[in-house]
mmCIF file of C-alpha atoms and ligand atoms in Angstrom:
data_model
loop_
_atom_site.group_PDB
_atom_site.id
_atom_site.type_symbol
_atom_site.label_atom_id
_atom_site.label_comp_id
_atom_site.label_asym_id
_atom_site.label_seq_id
_atom_site.Cartn_x
_atom_site.Cartn_y
_atom_site.Cartn_z
ATOM 1 C CA MET A 1 11.480 -13.493 -15.416
ATOM 2 C CA SER A 2 12.944 -10.000 -15.516
ATOM 3 C CA THR A 3 15.770 -9.263 -13.123
ATOM 4 C CA PHE A 4 13.917 -6.217 -11.800
ATOM 5 C CA ARG A 5 13.155 -6.367 -8.122
ATOM 6 C CA ASP A 6 10.267 -4.296 -6.979
ATOM 7 C CA LEU A 7 8.840 -3.819 -3.595
ATOM 8 C CA SER A 8 5.727 -2.357 -2.004
ATOM 9 C CA GLY A 9 4.028 -2.471 1.377
ATOM 10 C CA ILE A 10 0.638 -1.661 2.811
ATOM 11 C CA THR A 11 0.335 -0.426 6.391
ATOM 12 C CA PRO A 12 -2.459 -2.143 8.343
ATOM 13 C CA SER A 13 -3.754 1.158 9.722
ATOM 14 C CA GLY A 14 -7.377 0.254 8.909
ATOM 15 C CA GLN A 15 -9.430 -2.251 6.926
ATOM 16 C CA LEU A 16 -8.206 -2.094 3.334
ATOM 17 C CA THR A 17 -10.261 -0.062 0.881
ATOM 18 C CA LEU A 18 -11.201 -0.300 -2.759
ATOM 19 C CA GLY A 19 -8.456 2.340 -3.235
ATOM 20 C CA ASN A 20 -5.850 0.002 -1.781
ATOM 21 C CA TYR A 21 -7.084 -2.745 -4.099
ATOM 22 C CA LEU A 22 -7.157 -0.732 -7.335
ATOM 23 C CA GLY A 23 -4.142 1.427 -6.551
ATOM 24 C CA ALA A 24 -1.901 -1.221 -5.038
ATOM 25 C CA LEU A 25 -2.963 -4.855 -4.526
ATOM 26 C CA ARG A 26 -4.309 -5.485 -7.995
ATOM 27 C CA ARG A 27 -1.114 -4.064 -9.437
ATOM 28 C CA PHE A 28 1.031 -6.279 -7.208
ATOM 29 C CA VAL A 29 -0.864 -9.314 -8.455
ATOM 30 C CA GLN A 30 -0.263 -8.345 -12.101
ATOM 31 C CA ARG A 31 3.394 -7.496 -11.523
ATOM 32 C CA GLN A 32 4.318 -10.642 -9.644
ATOM 33 C CA TYR A 33 4.607 -12.420 -13.003
ATOM 34 C CA GLU A 34 6.817 -9.729 -14.557
ATOM 35 C CA VAL A 35 9.276 -8.888 -11.801
ATOM 36 C CA ASP A 36 10.919 -10.348 -8.736
ATOM 37 C CA GLY A 37 8.317 -8.883 -6.404
ATOM 38 C CA TYR A 38 8.428 -8.265 -2.652
ATOM 39 C CA TYR A 39 5.064 -7.372 -1.139
ATOM 40 C CA PHE A 40 4.625 -6.948 2.567
ATOM 41 C CA VAL A 41 2.238 -5.970 5.308
ATOM 42 C CA ALA A 42 4.002 -3.003 6.906
ATOM 43 C CA ASP A 43 2.827 -3.709 10.448
ATOM 44 C CA LEU A 44 5.651 -1.785 12.144
ATOM 45 C CA HIS A 45 4.668 1.395 10.315
ATOM 46 C CA ALA A 46 1.239 1.283 11.953
ATOM 47 C CA LEU A 47 2.811 1.783 15.385
ATOM 48 C CA THR A 48 3.813 5.425 14.931
ATOM 49 C CA VAL A 49 0.384 6.546 16.126
ATOM 50 C CA ASP A 50 -1.965 5.569 18.929
ATOM 51 C CA HIS A 51 -3.097 1.961 18.412
ATOM 52 C CA ASP A 52 -4.873 -0.896 20.105
ATOM 53 C CA PRO A 53 -2.681 -4.053 20.190
ATOM 54 C CA ALA A 54 -5.555 -6.519 19.644
ATOM 55 C CA ARG A 55 -6.904 -4.540 16.675
ATOM 56 C CA HIS A 56 -3.399 -4.185 15.273
ATOM 57 C CA ARG A 57 -2.896 -7.955 15.398
ATOM 58 C CA GLN A 58 -6.275 -8.575 13.778
ATOM 59 C CA LEU A 59 -5.666 -6.007 11.012
ATOM 60 C CA THR A 60 -2.201 -7.418 10.268
ATOM 61 C CA THR A 61 -3.596 -10.929 9.833
ATOM 62 C CA SER A 62 -6.595 -9.753 7.842
ATOM 63 C CA THR A 63 -4.399 -7.636 5.541
ATOM 64 C CA MET A 64 -2.135 -10.608 4.845
ATOM 65 C CA ALA A 65 -5.209 -12.745 4.109
ATOM 66 C CA LEU A 66 -6.388 -10.043 1.678
ATOM 67 C CA PHE A 67 -2.989 -10.055 -0.079
ATOM 68 C CA LEU A 68 -3.342 -13.781 -0.670
ATOM 69 C CA ALA A 69 -7.068 -13.710 -1.420
ATOM 70 C CA SER A 70 -6.479 -11.032 -4.075
ATOM 71 C CA GLY A 71 -4.170 -13.397 -5.935
ATOM 72 C CA LEU A 72 -0.662 -12.841 -4.616
ATOM 73 C CA ASP A 73 1.030 -16.206 -4.928
ATOM 74 C CA PRO A 74 3.648 -16.926 -2.241
ATOM 75 C CA GLU A 75 5.403 -19.327 -4.625
ATOM 76 C CA GLN A 76 5.699 -16.598 -7.247
ATOM 77 C CA ALA A 77 6.406 -13.457 -5.201
ATOM 78 C CA THR A 78 7.788 -12.922 -1.716
ATOM 79 C CA VAL A 79 4.746 -12.070 0.402
ATOM 80 C CA PHE A 80 5.456 -11.406 4.057
ATOM 81 C CA VAL A 81 4.825 -9.482 7.249
ATOM 82 C CA GLN A 82 7.483 -6.846 7.932
ATOM 83 C CA SER A 83 7.976 -7.696 11.628
ATOM 84 C CA ASP A 84 8.715 -11.340 10.736
ATOM 85 C CA VAL A 85 12.016 -10.121 9.280
ATOM 86 C CA SER A 86 14.011 -8.476 12.071
ATOM 87 C CA ALA A 87 16.580 -7.210 9.557
ATOM 88 C CA HIS A 88 14.191 -4.303 8.807
ATOM 89 C CA VAL A 89 14.612 -2.853 12.288
ATOM 90 C CA HIS A 90 18.330 -3.576 12.373
ATOM 91 C CA LEU A 91 18.997 -1.819 9.085
ATOM 92 C CA ALA A 92 16.674 1.037 10.056
ATOM 93 C CA TYR A 93 19.005 1.760 12.968
ATOM 94 C CA LEU A 94 22.066 1.786 10.723
ATOM 95 C CA LEU A 95 20.228 4.235 8.483
ATOM 96 C CA GLU A 96 19.279 6.411 11.456
ATOM 97 C CA CYS A 97 23.023 6.578 11.991
ATOM 98 C CA THR A 98 23.370 7.751 8.376
ATOM 99 C CA ALA A 99 20.450 10.209 8.187
ATOM 100 C CA HIS A 100 20.585 13.820 9.337
ATOM 101 C CA VAL A 101 18.111 15.377 11.745
ATOM 102 C CA GLY A 102 17.491 18.183 9.244
ATOM 103 C CA GLU A 103 16.309 15.908 6.443
ATOM 104 C CA LEU A 104 14.043 13.886 8.761
ATOM 105 C CA SER A 105 12.548 17.142 10.087
ATOM 106 C CA ARG A 106 11.547 18.049 6.553
ATOM 107 C CA MET A 107 9.489 14.888 5.998
ATOM 108 C CA ILE A 108 5.847 15.841 5.419
ATOM 109 C CA GLN A 109 4.274 13.595 8.078
ATOM 110 C CA PHE A 110 6.594 14.934 10.753
ATOM 111 C CA LYS A 111 6.089 18.530 9.664
ATOM 112 C CA GLN A 112 2.312 18.085 9.805
ATOM 113 C CA LYS A 113 1.932 16.011 12.965
ATOM 114 C CA GLY A 114 5.281 16.073 14.766
ATOM 115 C CA HIS A 115 4.590 19.000 17.058
ATOM 116 C CA ARG A 116 1.533 17.618 18.777
ATOM 117 C CA PRO A 117 2.012 16.759 22.448
ATOM 118 C CA GLY A 118 2.850 13.068 22.923
ATOM 119 C CA THR A 119 4.172 12.571 19.378
ATOM 120 C CA ARG A 120 6.058 9.295 19.214
ATOM 121 C CA ALA A 121 9.747 9.376 18.325
ATOM 122 C CA SER A 122 8.974 6.809 15.619
ATOM 123 C CA LEU A 123 6.998 9.456 13.714
ATOM 124 C CA PHE A 124 10.351 11.182 13.305
ATOM 125 C CA THR A 125 12.457 8.097 12.530
ATOM 126 C CA TYR A 126 10.029 5.925 10.496
ATOM 127 C CA PRO A 127 11.397 7.210 7.139
ATOM 128 C CA CYS A 128 14.618 5.335 8.004
ATOM 129 C CA LEU A 129 12.576 2.170 8.501
ATOM 130 C CA MET A 130 10.946 2.805 5.153
ATOM 131 C CA ALA A 131 14.368 3.265 3.568
ATOM 132 C CA ALA A 132 15.455 -0.004 5.197
ATOM 133 C CA ASP A 133 12.365 -1.759 3.761
ATOM 134 C CA ILE A 134 13.529 -0.737 0.304
ATOM 135 C CA LEU A 135 17.308 -1.138 0.591
ATOM 136 C CA LEU A 136 17.178 -4.562 2.255
ATOM 137 C CA TYR A 137 15.961 -6.232 -0.914
ATOM 138 C CA GLY A 138 18.106 -4.424 -3.447
ATOM 139 C CA ALA A 139 14.909 -3.192 -5.107
ATOM 140 C CA ASP A 140 15.618 -1.432 -8.420
ATOM 141 C CA ARG A 141 12.151 0.017 -8.725
ATOM 142 C CA VAL A 142 9.731 1.245 -6.131
ATOM 143 C CA PRO A 143 6.270 1.927 -7.523
ATOM 144 C CA VAL A 144 4.847 4.870 -5.580
ATOM 145 C CA GLY A 145 2.029 7.356 -5.684
ATOM 146 C CA GLY A 146 2.948 11.062 -5.592
ATOM 147 C CA ASP A 147 2.406 11.269 -1.820
ATOM 148 C CA GLN A 148 5.099 8.650 -1.223
ATOM 149 C CA SER A 149 7.829 10.016 -3.457
ATOM 150 C CA GLN A 150 9.546 11.909 -0.614
ATOM 151 C CA HIS A 151 10.189 8.602 1.166
ATOM 152 C CA VAL A 152 11.821 7.009 -1.860
ATOM 153 C CA GLU A 153 13.888 10.147 -2.430
ATOM 154 C CA LEU A 154 15.169 9.804 1.133
ATOM 155 C CA ALA A 155 15.957 6.107 0.612
ATOM 156 C CA ARG A 156 17.956 7.102 -2.479
ATOM 157 C CA ASP A 157 19.813 9.841 -0.576
ATOM 158 C CA LEU A 158 20.643 7.492 2.299
ATOM 159 C CA ALA A 159 21.822 4.745 -0.050
ATOM 160 C CA ILE A 160 24.076 7.183 -1.901
ATOM 161 C CA ARG A 161 25.456 8.631 1.348
ATOM 162 C CA PHE A 162 26.032 5.199 2.924
ATOM 163 C CA ASN A 163 27.763 3.972 -0.240
ATOM 164 C CA SER A 164 30.032 6.991 -0.361
ATOM 165 C CA LEU A 165 30.888 6.866 3.370
ATOM 166 C CA TYR A 166 31.413 3.111 3.714
ATOM 167 C CA GLY A 167 31.820 1.690 0.225
ATOM 168 C CA ASP A 168 29.436 0.402 -2.387
ATOM 169 C CA THR A 169 26.752 -1.503 -0.449
ATOM 170 C CA PHE A 170 23.229 -0.644 -1.596
ATOM 171 C CA VAL A 171 21.400 -0.561 -4.903
ATOM 172 C CA VAL A 172 20.147 3.010 -5.402
ATOM 173 C CA PRO A 173 16.431 2.548 -6.206
ATOM 174 C CA GLU A 174 14.569 4.293 -9.002
ATOM 175 C CA LEU A 175 11.264 5.950 -8.354
ATOM 176 C CA GLU A 176 8.516 4.604 -10.542
ATOM 177 C CA PRO A 177 5.546 6.982 -10.457
ATOM 178 C CA VAL A 178 2.203 5.236 -10.527
ATOM 179 C CA ALA A 179 -0.415 6.575 -12.925
ATOM 180 C CA LEU A 180 -2.660 9.191 -11.346
ATOM 181 C CA ALA A 181 -5.684 7.427 -12.786
ATOM 182 C CA ALA A 182 -5.212 4.812 -10.072
ATOM 183 C CA ARG A 183 -6.348 7.296 -7.384
ATOM 184 C CA VAL A 184 -9.731 6.348 -5.952
ATOM 185 C CA LEU A 185 -11.505 9.257 -4.259
ATOM 186 C CA ASP A 186 -13.772 9.324 -1.232
ATOM 187 C CA LEU A 187 -17.388 8.802 -2.337
ATOM 188 C CA GLN A 188 -18.684 11.498 0.013
ATOM 189 C CA ASP A 189 -15.827 13.948 -0.485
ATOM 190 C CA PRO A 190 -14.304 13.451 -3.937
ATOM 191 C CA GLY A 191 -11.836 16.228 -3.143
ATOM 192 C CA ARG A 192 -9.665 13.707 -1.291
ATOM 193 C CA LYS A 193 -8.565 10.111 -1.673
ATOM 194 C CA MET A 194 -10.398 7.160 -0.181
ATOM 195 C CA SER A 195 -8.443 6.370 2.963
ATOM 196 C CA LYS A 196 -8.305 3.250 5.115
ATOM 197 C CA SER A 197 -7.639 5.122 8.365
ATOM 198 C CA ASP A 198 -10.934 7.004 8.154
ATOM 199 C CA PRO A 199 -13.550 5.956 10.742
ATOM 200 C CA GLU A 200 -14.650 2.343 10.250
ATOM 201 C CA ASP A 201 -18.213 3.360 9.282
ATOM 202 C CA ALA A 202 -17.269 6.241 6.930
ATOM 203 C CA ALA A 203 -19.897 6.309 4.183
ATOM 204 C CA GLY A 204 -17.412 7.465 1.533
ATOM 205 C CA VAL A 205 -15.022 4.531 1.988
ATOM 206 C CA ILE A 206 -15.622 1.132 0.399
ATOM 207 C CA ARG A 207 -13.804 -1.553 2.385
ATOM 208 C CA MET A 208 -12.613 -4.674 0.602
ATOM 209 C CA LEU A 209 -14.532 -6.718 3.177
ATOM 210 C CA ASP A 210 -17.812 -4.786 2.985
ATOM 211 C CA ASN A 211 -20.757 -7.033 2.142
ATOM 212 C CA PRO A 212 -22.565 -6.465 -1.182
ATOM 213 C CA ASP A 213 -25.506 -4.597 0.399
ATOM 214 C CA VAL A 214 -23.193 -2.150 2.121
ATOM 215 C CA ILE A 215 -21.216 -1.594 -1.091
ATOM 216 C CA ALA A 216 -24.390 -0.974 -3.096
ATOM 217 C CA LYS A 217 -25.686 1.458 -0.467
ATOM 218 C CA LYS A 218 -22.434 3.434 -0.296
ATOM 219 C CA ILE A 219 -22.314 3.761 -4.075
ATOM 220 C CA ARG A 220 -25.999 4.702 -4.301
ATOM 221 C CA ARG A 221 -25.324 7.540 -1.857
ATOM 222 C CA ALA A 222 -22.115 8.693 -3.547
ATOM 223 C CA VAL A 223 -21.955 12.459 -4.092
ATOM 224 C CA THR A 224 -22.486 13.461 -7.745
ATOM 225 C CA ASP A 225 -23.866 16.829 -8.952
ATOM 226 C CA SER A 226 -27.110 18.300 -10.250
ATOM 227 C CA ASP A 227 -26.253 18.218 -14.006
ATOM 228 C CA ASN A 228 -27.432 14.651 -14.528
ATOM 229 C CA GLU A 229 -24.993 14.379 -17.413
ATOM 230 C CA VAL A 230 -22.601 11.418 -17.463
ATOM 231 C CA LEU A 231 -19.365 13.053 -18.532
ATOM 232 C CA TYR A 232 -15.743 12.330 -17.647
ATOM 233 C CA ASP A 233 -14.424 15.634 -16.309
ATOM 234 C CA PRO A 234 -12.435 15.131 -13.066
ATOM 235 C CA LYS A 235 -12.002 18.863 -12.509
ATOM 236 C CA HIS A 236 -15.628 19.954 -12.784
ATOM 237 C CA LYS A 237 -17.427 16.679 -12.060
ATOM 238 C CA PRO A 238 -15.197 14.905 -9.505
ATOM 239 C CA GLY A 239 -17.903 12.642 -8.021
ATOM 240 C CA VAL A 240 -19.164 11.338 -11.376
ATOM 241 C CA SER A 241 -15.625 11.043 -12.748
ATOM 242 C CA ASN A 242 -14.568 9.058 -9.683
ATOM 243 C CA LEU A 243 -17.343 6.522 -10.297
ATOM 244 C CA LEU A 244 -16.347 6.384 -13.969
ATOM 245 C CA ASP A 245 -12.709 5.835 -12.955
ATOM 246 C CA ILE A 246 -13.681 2.973 -10.650
ATOM 247 C CA LEU A 247 -15.898 1.324 -13.258
ATOM 248 C CA ALA A 248 -13.319 1.877 -16.008
ATOM 249 C CA SER A 249 -10.559 0.430 -13.899
ATOM 250 C CA LEU A 250 -12.601 -2.666 -13.045
ATOM 251 C CA THR A 251 -13.669 -3.252 -16.643
ATOM 252 C CA ASP A 252 -10.323 -2.326 -18.238
ATOM 253 C CA GLN A 253 -11.623 0.490 -20.402
ATOM 254 C CA PRO A 254 -10.815 4.189 -20.675
ATOM 255 C CA PRO A 255 -13.226 6.219 -18.458
ATOM 256 C CA ARG A 256 -14.322 8.377 -21.404
ATOM 257 C CA ASP A 257 -15.466 5.246 -23.269
ATOM 258 C CA VAL A 258 -17.421 4.114 -20.228
ATOM 259 C CA ALA A 259 -19.081 7.546 -20.029
ATOM 260 C CA THR A 260 -20.389 7.294 -23.593
ATOM 261 C CA SER A 261 -22.105 3.978 -22.899
ATOM 262 C CA ILE A 262 -24.089 5.198 -19.852
ATOM 263 C CA THR A 263 -26.821 7.824 -19.822
ATOM 264 C CA THR A 264 -28.024 8.379 -16.238
ATOM 265 C CA TYR A 265 -26.412 8.637 -12.810
ATOM 266 C CA GLY A 266 -28.673 5.801 -11.661
ATOM 267 C CA GLN A 267 -27.246 3.508 -14.356
ATOM 268 C CA LEU A 268 -23.702 4.605 -13.558
ATOM 269 C CA LYS A 269 -24.133 3.818 -9.873
ATOM 270 C CA GLN A 270 -25.765 0.476 -10.578
ATOM 271 C CA ALA A 271 -23.042 -0.575 -13.037
ATOM 272 C CA THR A 272 -20.294 0.568 -10.659
ATOM 273 C CA ALA A 273 -21.830 -1.276 -7.711
ATOM 274 C CA ASP A 274 -22.211 -4.451 -9.808
ATOM 275 C CA ALA A 275 -18.581 -4.307 -10.946
ATOM 276 C CA VAL A 276 -17.229 -3.654 -7.439
ATOM 277 C CA ILE A 277 -19.332 -6.424 -5.896
ATOM 278 C CA THR A 278 -18.367 -8.924 -8.630
ATOM 279 C CA THR A 279 -14.677 -8.179 -8.045
ATOM 280 C CA LEU A 280 -14.657 -8.116 -4.260
ATOM 281 C CA LYS A 281 -17.038 -10.982 -3.476
ATOM 282 C CA PRO A 282 -14.659 -13.873 -4.273
ATOM 283 C CA ILE A 283 -11.795 -12.044 -2.540
ATOM 284 C CA ARG A 284 -13.866 -11.673 0.608
ATOM 285 C CA ARG A 285 -14.871 -15.349 0.451
ATOM 286 C CA ARG A 286 -11.248 -16.477 0.120
ATOM 287 C CA HIS A 287 -10.164 -14.088 2.918
ATOM 288 C CA ASP A 288 -12.761 -15.609 5.253
ATOM 289 C CA GLU A 289 -11.680 -19.144 4.324
ATOM 290 C CA LEU A 290 -8.063 -18.310 5.094
ATOM 291 C CA LEU A 291 -8.957 -16.868 8.488
ATOM 292 C CA LYS A 292 -10.881 -20.044 9.272
ATOM 293 C CA ASN A 293 -7.837 -22.100 8.366
ATOM 294 C CA PRO A 294 -4.972 -20.645 10.435
ATOM 295 C CA ALA A 295 -2.679 -23.571 9.554
ATOM 296 C CA GLU A 296 -2.825 -22.726 5.833
ATOM 297 C CA LEU A 297 -2.392 -19.012 6.468
ATOM 298 C CA ASN A 298 0.495 -19.720 8.797
ATOM 299 C CA ARG A 299 2.195 -21.964 6.243
ATOM 300 C CA MET A 300 2.121 -19.116 3.729
ATOM 301 C CA LEU A 301 3.330 -16.611 6.323
ATOM 302 C CA VAL A 302 6.271 -18.829 7.194
ATOM 303 C CA MET A 303 7.104 -19.367 3.518
ATOM 304 C CA GLY A 304 7.106 -15.593 2.958
ATOM 305 C CA ALA A 305 9.206 -14.904 6.045
ATOM 306 C CA VAL A 306 11.805 -17.494 5.082
ATOM 307 C CA LYS A 307 12.089 -16.137 1.532
ATOM 308 C CA ALA A 308 12.313 -12.540 2.765
ATOM 309 C CA ARG A 309 14.978 -13.388 5.365
ATOM 310 C CA GLU A 310 17.042 -15.202 2.746
ATOM 311 C CA ALA A 311 16.769 -12.338 0.270
ATOM 312 C CA SER A 312 17.580 -9.616 2.799
ATOM 313 C CA GLU A 313 20.376 -11.375 4.648
ATOM 314 C CA PRO A 314 23.188 -10.564 2.153
ATOM 315 C CA PHE A 315 22.269 -6.865 2.116
ATOM 316 C CA LEU A 316 22.204 -6.664 5.908
ATOM 317 C CA ALA A 317 25.494 -8.564 6.171
ATOM 318 C CA ALA A 318 27.105 -6.215 3.641
ATOM 319 C CA ALA A 319 25.831 -3.161 5.536
ATOM 320 C CA ASN A 320 27.098 -4.539 8.871
ATOM 321 C CA GLN A 321 30.463 -5.297 7.319
ATOM 322 C CA ALA A 322 30.724 -1.892 5.645
ATOM 323 C CA ILE A 323 29.821 0.116 8.732
ATOM 324 C CA GLY A 324 32.237 -1.878 10.881
ATOM 325 C CA ILE A 325 30.102 -3.811 13.348
ATOM 326 C CA THR A 326 31.127 -7.346 12.380
ATOM 327 C CA ARG A 327 34.205 -9.056 13.586
HETATM 328 N N1 AQP B 401 -7.549 5.995 -2.616
HETATM 329 C C1 AQP B 401 -6.524 5.362 -3.163
HETATM 330 N N2 AQP B 401 -6.456 5.203 -4.502
HETATM 331 C C2 AQP B 401 -5.432 4.539 -5.067
HETATM 332 N N3 AQP B 401 -4.414 3.975 -4.375
HETATM 333 C C3 AQP B 401 -4.451 4.098 -3.041
HETATM 334 N N4 AQP B 401 -3.608 3.648 -2.075
HETATM 335 C C4 AQP B 401 -4.100 4.039 -0.880
HETATM 336 N N5 AQP B 401 -5.232 4.715 -1.035
HETATM 337 C C5 AQP B 401 -5.492 4.785 -2.367
HETATM 338 C C6 AQP B 401 -2.413 2.865 -2.306
HETATM 339 O O1 AQP B 401 -2.419 1.790 -1.376
HETATM 340 C C7 AQP B 401 -1.121 1.559 -0.887
HETATM 341 C C8 AQP B 401 -1.188 1.646 0.631
HETATM 342 O O2 AQP B 401 -0.156 2.323 1.169
HETATM 343 P P1 AQP B 401 -0.119 2.744 2.705
HETATM 344 O O3 AQP B 401 -0.541 1.630 3.561
HETATM 345 O O4 AQP B 401 1.229 3.342 2.939
HETATM 346 O O5 AQP B 401 -1.216 3.812 2.885
HETATM 347 P P2 AQP B 401 -1.483 5.170 2.229
HETATM 348 O O6 AQP B 401 -0.856 5.335 0.918
HETATM 349 O O7 AQP B 401 -1.190 6.233 3.215
HETATM 350 O O8 AQP B 401 -3.012 5.003 1.983
HETATM 351 P P3 AQP B 401 -4.246 4.910 2.901
HETATM 352 O O9 AQP B 401 -4.994 3.687 2.564
HETATM 353 O O10 AQP B 401 -4.986 6.192 2.767
HETATM 354 O O11 AQP B 401 -3.740 4.753 4.379
HETATM 355 P P4 AQP B 401 -3.799 5.731 5.575
HETATM 356 O O12 AQP B 401 -5.218 6.113 5.695
HETATM 357 O O13 AQP B 401 -3.329 4.879 6.700
HETATM 358 O O14 AQP B 401 -2.912 6.891 5.267
HETATM 359 C C9 AQP B 401 -0.209 2.578 -1.543
HETATM 360 O O15 AQP B 401 0.401 1.976 -2.680
HETATM 361 C C10 AQP B 401 -1.164 3.663 -1.959
HETATM 362 O O16 AQP B 401 -0.700 4.410 -3.097
#
């Protein structure tokens, strides 16, 4: 195994989507055999906005079951729930004591949503928790989409500043941009990405747990255009190109090759629906089995938590020591 450590989390802010699967989960599953991988359900990050505790608990459990059902192997990678490892919150505080108000004020989420009445303080400080998520495991590489790069940049800045103030403590992580082709767009509005925090019944969002009929219906109703020409052209034909991207990604082919083998929009939608259903059906089945067997799920959760605590402990101890809070 390579000595690279990489790390990624998914926030349980909604039922996971096909976008989360193609853009994140499927990649985690492939990478777990190449790197020392840390993959976690970022439950604490879902608390920065209004939430219902019962739904939050249910989404956290369901997201973990989807991690495992998609093929993450707790013996191979470290698969865990963030709040099971209290070191995340502890280190986040040390990093809040390292960060400057100015740099946190410039974070996009805070700039966009931070001035609404009732904004939670955690919407301002969560980038320190995200930096802690990364620095606690000495991750060399953090695979991120473009919208996340600001967070990794901050983690790098905080690691460098902490190291220079208190002595060499943290690995400074490298940003590993994820290919843009992995972006799955909303089926009803292909101008934006498919997003899990959209309303539960959003017609443009395929959920990993949707049943086959629902998936087929959503794809049948996907927005295309009036050309009726199957062509891969994301700029001028975003709806059709999105379907081609999904089908290409699921069948491991370049989207332009897929386009040449299909002649009508009807065929494209049918082939895409078939591929999505074939991929998601066994995952959904395994997810449901895991939820029916809490003892098995719990065993895996405990295994992940123990591995994550062991891996993070030396980094937290070093940070405590460096900043001067241990005797
Ligand atoms: N549509 C997408 N296409 C490809 N990849 C996607 N990801 C999310 N949506 C798509 C990837 O899934 C991971 C989840 O990261 P996150 O939980 O931090 O959420 P996010 O990136 O903010 O994505 P969501 O699903 O849209 O969540 P909400 O709606 O809560 O903001 C990341 O690796 C992301 O790239």
